[in-house]
Amino acid sequence: MKVSLLSGLGVLAIAGSSAAVLDAKKAQAPPMDLSKYQPYTAKANEGDYILDPPFRNAPELTPRSDVPKGKIYRIVMDSTESKIYPGIIKTAPGKITPYKRNVTVYVPSQYVPGTKAPFMVSQDSMGRGEVPTILDNMIADHRLPAMIAIFIDSGGSDAQGSERGLEYDTLSPWYAQFIEWEVLPKVSHECHVAFTKDPNGRMTMGGSSGGVCAFTMAWYRPDLYHRVLTYSGTYVNQAWPPDPTTLHGAWEYHEHLIPSTKRKPIRLWMEVGARDLRPDDPESTLHNWPLANVRMAAVLKAKGYHYQFVFANNAVHVDGGVVRQTLPQALEWTWRGYRP
């Protein structure tokens, strides 16, 4: 599903199937047992948590006069230069359709030229309006490393048959390799920075399909990424065209892949809203966002992963209020234990 971000956070646009929704009403969603979830507090550690409204902006979103400010760079990438994603569009299947992709880069004032910095990659450019302020404040307070942040747009459109769907909803290493082979070198050249090769010093994040894309980057390339942060992750069957090895798309993560695979070195912070997309859909649709995220948390727990899961009551898909309250704490938890 597609997330349209206002100032980088939380305003959503949903593309759905009315036929699927009508079918879903014929059955009921299976019950979710949240009875052991604890209230989400500033001291929350690993495990499952409940966050209740009203949601309030975290103080880290407020600019401070006593901290140094990072520098912002803006880059435009042309798909005619891409060997991985030259461009597709729903209305012209099989035809290469060029596009341009905006990339925003935050470089902290503490960055030392020539050194290899830790960094984060944000799909859909999620948080590009607020995250630089959060990083200014938290880096100055030594709560986060002096990291570079790359906010990158998708190739456009949404869901099956789109460039964004191809990049984000496909279960493969290709998007991670696109970042490694095409995005990082361009950012390095344009912004005069260098990036660590240590996967512990790399984080990827996103909301909705951008969230499952972030997890896919770490799942298929754990040699590149260990840290993941997702809001309303699309851990549902959204992939197109179908892959016979993962016929249920990202639903496969909690259905088969995580339970049947040796634990990988992934640290994951994740959130979903009680009123997220299609919360009443039965399991058979493979398209119930709250159910998918609850099951992701359950299988991560069973396999012994380092994870933190927040179930936000009365929250919608990539809820802006939830994001603005939780993102600083989520970033701090996701980066916990990092040593350069």
mmCIF file of C-alpha atoms in Angstrom:
data_model
loop_
_atom_site.group_PDB
_atom_site.id
_atom_site.type_symbol
_atom_site.label_atom_id
_atom_site.label_comp_id
_atom_site.label_asym_id
_atom_site.label_seq_id
_atom_site.Cartn_x
_atom_site.Cartn_y
_atom_site.Cartn_z
ATOM 1 C CA MET A 1 0.000 0.000 0.000
ATOM 2 C CA LYS A 2 1.072 3.588 -0.626
ATOM 3 C CA VAL A 3 1.931 6.167 2.011
ATOM 4 C CA SER A 4 1.856 9.836 1.008
ATOM 5 C CA LEU A 5 3.849 11.832 3.538
ATOM 6 C CA LEU A 6 3.161 15.422 4.569
ATOM 7 C CA SER A 7 6.345 16.947 6.003
ATOM 8 C CA GLY A 8 7.590 13.383 5.881
ATOM 9 C CA LEU A 9 5.222 11.871 8.458
ATOM 10 C CA GLY A 10 1.977 10.072 8.703
ATOM 11 C CA VAL A 11 -0.563 11.379 6.142
ATOM 12 C CA LEU A 12 -1.692 8.434 4.074
ATOM 13 C CA ALA A 13 -3.289 7.615 0.790
ATOM 14 C CA ILE A 14 -4.786 4.156 0.540
ATOM 15 C CA ALA A 15 -5.376 2.238 -2.660
ATOM 16 C CA GLY A 16 -7.655 -0.724 -2.020
ATOM 17 C CA SER A 17 -9.838 -3.261 -3.767
ATOM 18 C CA SER A 18 -13.561 -2.783 -3.160
ATOM 19 C CA ALA A 19 -14.248 -6.330 -4.285
ATOM 20 C CA ALA A 20 -11.784 -7.704 -1.736
ATOM 21 C CA VAL A 21 -13.340 -5.588 1.002
ATOM 22 C CA LEU A 22 -16.813 -6.876 0.139
ATOM 23 C CA ASP A 23 -15.538 -10.462 0.190
ATOM 24 C CA ALA A 24 -13.887 -9.847 3.545
ATOM 25 C CA LYS A 25 -17.220 -8.868 5.091
ATOM 26 C CA LYS A 26 -18.523 -12.374 4.513
ATOM 27 C CA ALA A 27 -16.183 -13.750 7.165
ATOM 28 C CA GLN A 28 -14.564 -12.533 10.354
ATOM 29 C CA ALA A 29 -10.986 -11.818 11.239
ATOM 30 C CA PRO A 30 -9.475 -14.367 13.646
ATOM 31 C CA PRO A 31 -9.086 -13.153 17.234
ATOM 32 C CA MET A 32 -5.765 -11.657 18.327
ATOM 33 C CA ASP A 33 -4.612 -12.313 21.884
ATOM 34 C CA LEU A 34 -3.046 -9.112 23.200
ATOM 35 C CA SER A 35 -3.657 -9.942 26.855
ATOM 36 C CA LYS A 36 0.047 -10.197 27.692
ATOM 37 C CA TYR A 37 1.012 -6.928 25.996
ATOM 38 C CA GLN A 38 2.334 -4.271 28.389
ATOM 39 C CA PRO A 39 1.805 -0.478 28.277
ATOM 40 C CA TYR A 40 4.395 1.218 26.074
ATOM 41 C CA THR A 41 6.620 3.470 28.193
ATOM 42 C CA ALA A 42 9.974 5.195 27.893
ATOM 43 C CA LYS A 43 11.577 2.204 29.625
ATOM 44 C CA ALA A 44 10.139 -0.409 27.246
ATOM 45 C CA ASN A 45 12.603 -3.135 26.316
ATOM 46 C CA GLU A 46 12.156 -6.080 23.966
ATOM 47 C CA GLY A 47 8.690 -7.540 23.563
ATOM 48 C CA ASP A 48 5.075 -6.572 22.859
ATOM 49 C CA TYR A 49 3.436 -3.324 23.922
ATOM 50 C CA ILE A 50 0.158 -1.405 23.785
ATOM 51 C CA LEU A 51 0.082 2.346 23.094
ATOM 52 C CA ASP A 52 -3.128 4.196 23.924
ATOM 53 C CA PRO A 53 -4.263 7.599 22.668
ATOM 54 C CA PRO A 54 -4.137 10.535 22.891
ATOM 55 C CA PHE A 55 -0.884 10.647 20.963
ATOM 56 C CA ARG A 56 1.505 13.550 21.606
ATOM 57 C CA ASN A 57 4.503 14.861 19.702
ATOM 58 C CA ALA A 58 7.801 13.750 21.217
ATOM 59 C CA PRO A 59 9.952 16.633 22.519
ATOM 60 C CA GLU A 60 12.764 15.611 20.167
ATOM 61 C CA LEU A 61 10.720 17.010 17.250
ATOM 62 C CA THR A 62 11.197 20.571 18.535
ATOM 63 C CA PRO A 63 14.238 22.401 17.104
ATOM 64 C CA ARG A 64 16.749 23.508 19.728
ATOM 65 C CA SER A 65 19.031 26.524 19.569
ATOM 66 C CA ASP A 66 21.742 24.812 21.625
ATOM 67 C CA VAL A 67 22.558 21.992 19.184
ATOM 68 C CA PRO A 68 24.497 22.062 15.882
ATOM 69 C CA LYS A 69 22.449 21.590 12.739
ATOM 70 C CA GLY A 70 23.154 19.050 10.026
ATOM 71 C CA LYS A 71 23.316 19.889 6.339
ATOM 72 C CA ILE A 72 20.629 18.900 3.823
ATOM 73 C CA TYR A 73 21.413 17.861 0.249
ATOM 74 C CA ARG A 74 18.902 17.178 -2.516
ATOM 75 C CA ILE A 75 19.570 14.832 -5.413
ATOM 76 C CA VAL A 76 17.490 13.735 -8.407
ATOM 77 C CA MET A 77 18.104 10.269 -9.850
ATOM 78 C CA ASP A 78 17.082 9.500 -13.446
ATOM 79 C CA SER A 79 15.874 5.963 -14.116
ATOM 80 C CA THR A 80 17.526 5.979 -17.547
ATOM 81 C CA GLU A 81 20.790 5.578 -15.632
ATOM 82 C CA SER A 82 19.551 2.579 -13.598
ATOM 83 C CA LYS A 83 20.453 -0.973 -14.520
ATOM 84 C CA ILE A 84 18.090 -2.408 -11.901
ATOM 85 C CA TYR A 85 14.940 -0.248 -12.051
ATOM 86 C CA PRO A 86 14.647 1.397 -15.504
ATOM 87 C CA GLY A 87 10.919 1.905 -14.928
ATOM 88 C CA ILE A 88 7.530 0.196 -15.282
ATOM 89 C CA ILE A 89 3.965 1.486 -15.148
ATOM 90 C CA LYS A 90 0.601 -0.221 -14.687
ATOM 91 C CA THR A 91 -0.945 1.203 -17.836
ATOM 92 C CA ALA A 92 1.831 -0.040 -20.129
ATOM 93 C CA PRO A 93 2.924 -3.485 -18.901
ATOM 94 C CA GLY A 94 6.144 -4.727 -20.450
ATOM 95 C CA LYS A 95 7.198 -1.257 -21.575
ATOM 96 C CA ILE A 96 10.077 0.644 -19.985
ATOM 97 C CA THR A 97 8.708 3.923 -18.653
ATOM 98 C CA PRO A 98 11.394 6.318 -17.372
ATOM 99 C CA TYR A 99 10.901 8.351 -14.194
ATOM 100 C CA LYS A 100 12.855 10.591 -11.823
ATOM 101 C CA ARG A 101 13.459 9.844 -8.153
ATOM 102 C CA ASN A 102 14.078 12.472 -5.436
ATOM 103 C CA VAL A 103 16.630 11.763 -2.725
ATOM 104 C CA THR A 104 17.168 13.945 0.346
ATOM 105 C CA VAL A 105 20.326 13.472 2.412
ATOM 106 C CA TYR A 106 21.004 14.646 5.957
ATOM 107 C CA VAL A 107 24.662 14.899 6.997
ATOM 108 C CA PRO A 108 25.235 15.674 10.700
ATOM 109 C CA SER A 109 27.519 18.538 11.614
ATOM 110 C CA GLN A 110 29.621 16.021 13.565
ATOM 111 C CA TYR A 111 30.533 14.098 10.402
ATOM 112 C CA VAL A 112 34.289 14.009 9.834
ATOM 113 C CA PRO A 113 35.092 14.130 6.083
ATOM 114 C CA GLY A 114 36.746 10.960 4.845
ATOM 115 C CA THR A 115 35.418 8.748 7.630
ATOM 116 C CA LYS A 116 32.921 5.942 7.027
ATOM 117 C CA ALA A 117 29.721 6.908 8.792
ATOM 118 C CA PRO A 118 26.780 4.848 10.035
ATOM 119 C CA PHE A 119 23.581 5.630 8.154
ATOM 120 C CA MET A 120 19.878 4.997 7.753
ATOM 121 C CA VAL A 121 17.799 4.623 4.582
ATOM 122 C CA SER A 122 14.160 5.724 4.671
ATOM 123 C CA GLN A 123 11.788 4.431 1.984
ATOM 124 C CA ASP A 124 9.153 6.830 0.585
ATOM 125 C CA SER A 125 11.371 9.562 2.073
ATOM 126 C CA MET A 126 9.482 8.942 5.314
ATOM 127 C CA GLY A 127 10.386 11.497 7.951
ATOM 128 C CA ARG A 128 12.465 13.819 5.777
ATOM 129 C CA GLY A 129 10.685 16.827 7.306
ATOM 130 C CA GLU A 130 11.116 15.886 10.979
ATOM 131 C CA VAL A 131 13.928 13.348 11.232
ATOM 132 C CA PRO A 132 16.732 15.891 10.627
ATOM 133 C CA THR A 133 15.583 17.792 13.732
ATOM 134 C CA ILE A 134 15.291 14.544 15.697
ATOM 135 C CA LEU A 135 18.829 13.599 14.657
ATOM 136 C CA ASP A 136 20.229 17.062 15.440
ATOM 137 C CA ASN A 137 18.863 16.766 18.977
ATOM 138 C CA MET A 138 19.589 13.111 19.690
ATOM 139 C CA ILE A 139 23.084 13.075 18.175
ATOM 140 C CA ALA A 140 23.994 16.143 20.247
ATOM 141 C CA ASP A 141 22.700 14.369 23.348
ATOM 142 C CA HIS A 142 24.722 11.238 22.475
ATOM 143 C CA ARG A 143 21.558 9.149 22.239
ATOM 144 C CA LEU A 144 22.241 8.261 18.597
ATOM 145 C CA PRO A 145 25.472 7.916 16.619
ATOM 146 C CA ALA A 146 26.442 10.695 14.215
ATOM 147 C CA MET A 147 24.651 9.045 11.314
ATOM 148 C CA ILE A 148 23.829 10.107 7.790
ATOM 149 C CA ALA A 149 20.164 9.792 6.779
ATOM 150 C CA ILE A 150 19.058 9.057 3.215
ATOM 151 C CA PHE A 151 15.410 9.718 2.415
ATOM 152 C CA ILE A 152 14.573 8.176 -0.937
ATOM 153 C CA ASP A 153 11.357 8.291 -2.964
ATOM 154 C CA SER A 154 9.992 5.207 -4.670
ATOM 155 C CA GLY A 155 9.810 4.985 -8.438
ATOM 156 C CA GLY A 156 6.122 5.903 -8.356
ATOM 157 C CA SER A 157 2.534 4.634 -8.340
ATOM 158 C CA ASP A 158 1.486 1.813 -6.007
ATOM 159 C CA ALA A 159 0.795 -1.899 -5.568
ATOM 160 C CA GLN A 160 0.702 -4.615 -8.213
ATOM 161 C CA GLY A 161 2.131 -3.654 -11.589
ATOM 162 C CA SER A 162 3.706 -0.402 -10.367
ATOM 163 C CA GLU A 163 7.329 0.624 -10.021
ATOM 164 C CA ARG A 164 6.829 1.171 -6.286
ATOM 165 C CA GLY A 165 5.232 -2.239 -5.919
ATOM 166 C CA LEU A 166 8.104 -3.860 -7.801
ATOM 167 C CA GLU A 167 10.670 -2.197 -5.557
ATOM 168 C CA TYR A 168 8.918 -2.519 -2.194
ATOM 169 C CA ASP A 169 6.613 -5.559 -2.237
ATOM 170 C CA THR A 170 8.894 -8.004 -4.028
ATOM 171 C CA LEU A 171 10.673 -10.517 -1.806
ATOM 172 C CA SER A 172 14.209 -10.437 -3.202
ATOM 173 C CA PRO A 173 17.623 -8.839 -2.612
ATOM 174 C CA TRP A 174 17.264 -6.495 -5.590
ATOM 175 C CA TYR A 175 16.161 -3.334 -3.809
ATOM 176 C CA ALA A 176 18.971 -3.637 -1.248
ATOM 177 C CA GLN A 177 21.383 -4.101 -4.144
ATOM 178 C CA PHE A 178 19.910 -1.051 -5.898
ATOM 179 C CA ILE A 179 20.690 1.012 -2.798
ATOM 180 C CA GLU A 180 24.189 -0.486 -2.575
ATOM 181 C CA TRP A 181 25.147 -0.246 -6.245
ATOM 182 C CA GLU A 182 23.347 2.884 -7.422
ATOM 183 C CA VAL A 183 22.156 5.076 -4.533
ATOM 184 C CA LEU A 184 25.048 5.007 -2.069
ATOM 185 C CA PRO A 185 27.730 5.728 -4.709
ATOM 186 C CA LYS A 186 25.736 8.696 -6.021
ATOM 187 C CA VAL A 187 25.109 10.087 -2.544
ATOM 188 C CA SER A 188 28.767 9.572 -1.658
ATOM 189 C CA HIS A 189 29.857 11.499 -4.753
ATOM 190 C CA GLU A 190 27.309 14.314 -4.512
ATOM 191 C CA CYS A 191 27.544 14.849 -0.736
ATOM 192 C CA HIS A 192 31.243 14.045 -0.220
ATOM 193 C CA VAL A 193 30.608 11.374 2.399
ATOM 194 C CA ALA A 194 31.557 7.741 2.939
ATOM 195 C CA PHE A 195 29.494 4.913 4.408
ATOM 196 C CA THR A 196 30.338 2.099 6.785
ATOM 197 C CA LYS A 197 30.255 -1.456 5.477
ATOM 198 C CA ASP A 198 29.382 -2.740 8.942
ATOM 199 C CA PRO A 199 25.754 -4.016 8.834
ATOM 200 C CA ASN A 200 25.434 -3.077 12.525
ATOM 201 C CA GLY A 201 25.981 0.527 11.455
ATOM 202 C CA ARG A 202 23.194 0.456 8.854
ATOM 203 C CA MET A 203 19.476 0.922 9.467
ATOM 204 C CA THR A 204 16.557 0.832 7.052
ATOM 205 C CA MET A 205 13.017 2.030 7.731
ATOM 206 C CA GLY A 206 9.639 2.759 6.179
ATOM 207 C CA GLY A 207 5.891 2.721 6.520
ATOM 208 C CA SER A 208 3.402 0.407 4.817
ATOM 209 C CA SER A 209 5.055 -1.216 1.776
ATOM 210 C CA GLY A 210 8.130 0.887 2.525
ATOM 211 C CA GLY A 211 8.248 -0.918 5.866
ATOM 212 C CA VAL A 212 8.155 -4.423 4.451
ATOM 213 C CA CYS A 213 10.760 -3.278 1.921
ATOM 214 C CA ALA A 214 12.989 -2.266 4.833
ATOM 215 C CA PHE A 215 12.613 -5.701 6.407
ATOM 216 C CA THR A 216 13.229 -7.409 3.056
ATOM 217 C CA MET A 217 16.505 -5.511 2.681
ATOM 218 C CA ALA A 218 17.769 -6.993 5.946
ATOM 219 C CA TRP A 219 16.237 -10.437 5.415
ATOM 220 C CA TYR A 220 17.807 -11.017 1.998
ATOM 221 C CA ARG A 221 21.013 -9.057 2.659
ATOM 222 C CA PRO A 222 21.846 -9.426 6.365
ATOM 223 C CA ASP A 223 25.436 -8.822 5.353
ATOM 224 C CA LEU A 224 24.362 -5.233 4.607
ATOM 225 C CA TYR A 225 21.644 -4.376 7.163
ATOM 226 C CA HIS A 226 20.933 -5.491 10.719
ATOM 227 C CA ARG A 227 18.661 -2.692 11.984
ATOM 228 C CA VAL A 228 15.059 -2.240 10.800
ATOM 229 C CA LEU A 229 12.176 0.056 11.786
ATOM 230 C CA THR A 230 8.653 -0.292 10.345
ATOM 231 C CA TYR A 231 5.271 1.400 10.763
ATOM 232 C CA SER A 232 2.168 -0.488 9.556
ATOM 233 C CA GLY A 233 4.410 -2.898 7.678
ATOM 234 C CA THR A 234 2.765 -4.507 4.651
ATOM 235 C CA TYR A 235 3.470 -8.059 5.784
ATOM 236 C CA VAL A 236 0.599 -9.201 3.551
ATOM 237 C CA ASN A 237 0.218 -10.724 0.101
ATOM 238 C CA GLN A 238 0.967 -7.696 -2.083
ATOM 239 C CA ALA A 239 3.748 -9.011 -4.348
ATOM 240 C CA TRP A 240 3.335 -9.054 -8.130
ATOM 241 C CA PRO A 241 3.980 -11.002 -10.277
ATOM 242 C CA PRO A 242 3.628 -14.054 -7.995
ATOM 243 C CA ASP A 243 6.826 -15.881 -7.151
ATOM 244 C CA PRO A 244 6.300 -19.667 -6.909
ATOM 245 C CA THR A 245 8.802 -19.813 -4.029
ATOM 246 C CA THR A 246 6.845 -17.208 -2.007
ATOM 247 C CA LEU A 247 3.297 -17.492 -3.325
ATOM 248 C CA HIS A 248 1.792 -15.494 -0.442
ATOM 249 C CA GLY A 249 4.111 -12.528 -0.837
ATOM 250 C CA ALA A 250 5.226 -10.889 2.409
ATOM 251 C CA TRP A 251 2.645 -12.948 4.332
ATOM 252 C CA GLU A 252 5.239 -15.686 3.892
ATOM 253 C CA TYR A 253 7.513 -14.001 6.416
ATOM 254 C CA HIS A 254 5.354 -14.941 9.402
ATOM 255 C CA GLU A 255 3.708 -17.927 7.735
ATOM 256 C CA HIS A 256 6.824 -19.816 6.629
ATOM 257 C CA LEU A 257 10.090 -17.932 6.185
ATOM 258 C CA ILE A 258 10.898 -16.755 9.714
ATOM 259 C CA PRO A 259 9.654 -19.930 11.472
ATOM 260 C CA SER A 260 11.573 -22.241 9.134
ATOM 261 C CA THR A 261 14.845 -20.279 8.805
ATOM 262 C CA LYS A 262 17.760 -20.046 11.194
ATOM 263 C CA ARG A 263 17.609 -16.774 13.112
ATOM 264 C CA LYS A 264 19.247 -13.886 11.292
ATOM 265 C CA PRO A 265 21.122 -10.961 12.933
ATOM 266 C CA ILE A 266 18.192 -8.550 12.560
ATOM 267 C CA ARG A 267 17.022 -6.083 15.215
ATOM 268 C CA LEU A 268 13.480 -4.910 14.451
ATOM 269 C CA TRP A 269 11.214 -2.184 15.852
ATOM 270 C CA MET A 270 7.673 -2.395 14.471
ATOM 271 C CA GLU A 271 4.229 -0.822 14.933
ATOM 272 C CA VAL A 272 0.689 -1.357 13.694
ATOM 273 C CA GLY A 273 -2.603 0.411 14.383
ATOM 274 C CA ALA A 274 -5.755 -1.232 15.727
ATOM 275 C CA ARG A 275 -7.645 0.529 12.903
ATOM 276 C CA ASP A 276 -4.967 -0.189 10.313
ATOM 277 C CA LEU A 277 -5.827 -1.441 6.822
ATOM 278 C CA ARG A 278 -8.516 -4.139 6.543
ATOM 279 C CA PRO A 279 -8.595 -5.055 10.258
ATOM 280 C CA ASP A 280 -11.783 -7.110 9.843
ATOM 281 C CA ASP A 281 -10.561 -9.225 6.934
ATOM 282 C CA PRO A 282 -10.426 -12.988 7.534
ATOM 283 C CA GLU A 283 -7.082 -14.719 7.375
ATOM 284 C CA SER A 284 -7.935 -16.190 3.968
ATOM 285 C CA THR A 285 -7.548 -12.777 2.304
ATOM 286 C CA LEU A 286 -3.894 -12.578 3.423
ATOM 287 C CA HIS A 287 -4.529 -8.825 3.642
ATOM 288 C CA ASN A 288 -5.249 -7.990 7.277
ATOM 289 C CA TRP A 289 -2.558 -5.540 8.444
ATOM 290 C CA PRO A 290 -3.082 -5.782 12.238
ATOM 291 C CA LEU A 291 -3.202 -9.583 12.093
ATOM 292 C CA ALA A 292 -0.091 -9.754 9.910
ATOM 293 C CA ASN A 293 1.938 -7.540 12.245
ATOM 294 C CA VAL A 294 0.768 -9.350 15.385
ATOM 295 C CA ARG A 295 1.818 -12.633 13.810
ATOM 296 C CA MET A 296 5.168 -11.163 12.765
ATOM 297 C CA ALA A 297 5.821 -10.242 16.390
ATOM 298 C CA ALA A 298 4.814 -13.712 17.549
ATOM 299 C CA VAL A 299 7.172 -15.557 15.210
ATOM 300 C CA LEU A 300 10.014 -13.146 15.948
ATOM 301 C CA LYS A 301 9.536 -13.850 19.649
ATOM 302 C CA ALA A 302 9.415 -17.602 19.072
ATOM 303 C CA LYS A 303 12.700 -17.515 17.153
ATOM 304 C CA GLY A 304 14.465 -15.363 19.742
ATOM 305 C CA TYR A 305 14.857 -12.193 17.681
ATOM 306 C CA HIS A 306 15.643 -8.813 19.229
ATOM 307 C CA TYR A 307 12.393 -6.996 18.486
ATOM 308 C CA GLN A 308 10.008 -4.447 19.943
ATOM 309 C CA PHE A 309 6.394 -4.329 18.775
ATOM 310 C CA VAL A 310 3.898 -1.552 19.471
ATOM 311 C CA PHE A 311 0.166 -2.110 18.921
ATOM 312 C CA ALA A 312 -1.407 1.367 18.834
ATOM 313 C CA ASN A 313 -5.043 1.506 19.876
ATOM 314 C CA ASN A 314 -7.393 3.616 17.736
ATOM 315 C CA ALA A 315 -4.545 4.282 15.298
ATOM 316 C CA VAL A 316 -4.877 4.124 11.518
ATOM 317 C CA HIS A 317 -2.398 3.194 8.790
ATOM 318 C CA VAL A 318 0.980 4.845 9.414
ATOM 319 C CA ASP A 319 -0.781 7.074 11.924
ATOM 320 C CA GLY A 320 0.926 10.469 12.028
ATOM 321 C CA GLY A 321 0.233 10.980 15.728
ATOM 322 C CA VAL A 322 1.780 7.621 16.588
ATOM 323 C CA VAL A 323 4.808 8.277 14.408
ATOM 324 C CA ARG A 324 5.457 11.698 15.900
ATOM 325 C CA GLN A 325 5.192 10.320 19.438
ATOM 326 C CA THR A 326 7.221 7.138 19.021
ATOM 327 C CA LEU A 327 9.854 7.716 16.330
ATOM 328 C CA PRO A 328 12.625 9.191 18.538
ATOM 329 C CA GLN A 329 12.289 6.357 21.064
ATOM 330 C CA ALA A 330 12.038 3.814 18.244
ATOM 331 C CA LEU A 331 15.255 5.110 16.676
ATOM 332 C CA GLU A 332 17.049 4.978 20.002
ATOM 333 C CA TRP A 333 15.918 1.400 20.648
ATOM 334 C CA THR A 334 16.798 0.262 17.126
ATOM 335 C CA TRP A 335 20.335 1.663 17.472
ATOM 336 C CA ARG A 336 20.854 0.299 20.978
ATOM 337 C CA GLY A 337 24.169 -1.494 21.383
ATOM 338 C CA TYR A 338 25.841 0.060 18.344
ATOM 339 C CA ARG A 339 29.592 0.500 18.631
ATOM 340 C CA PRO A 340 31.580 1.896 15.687
#
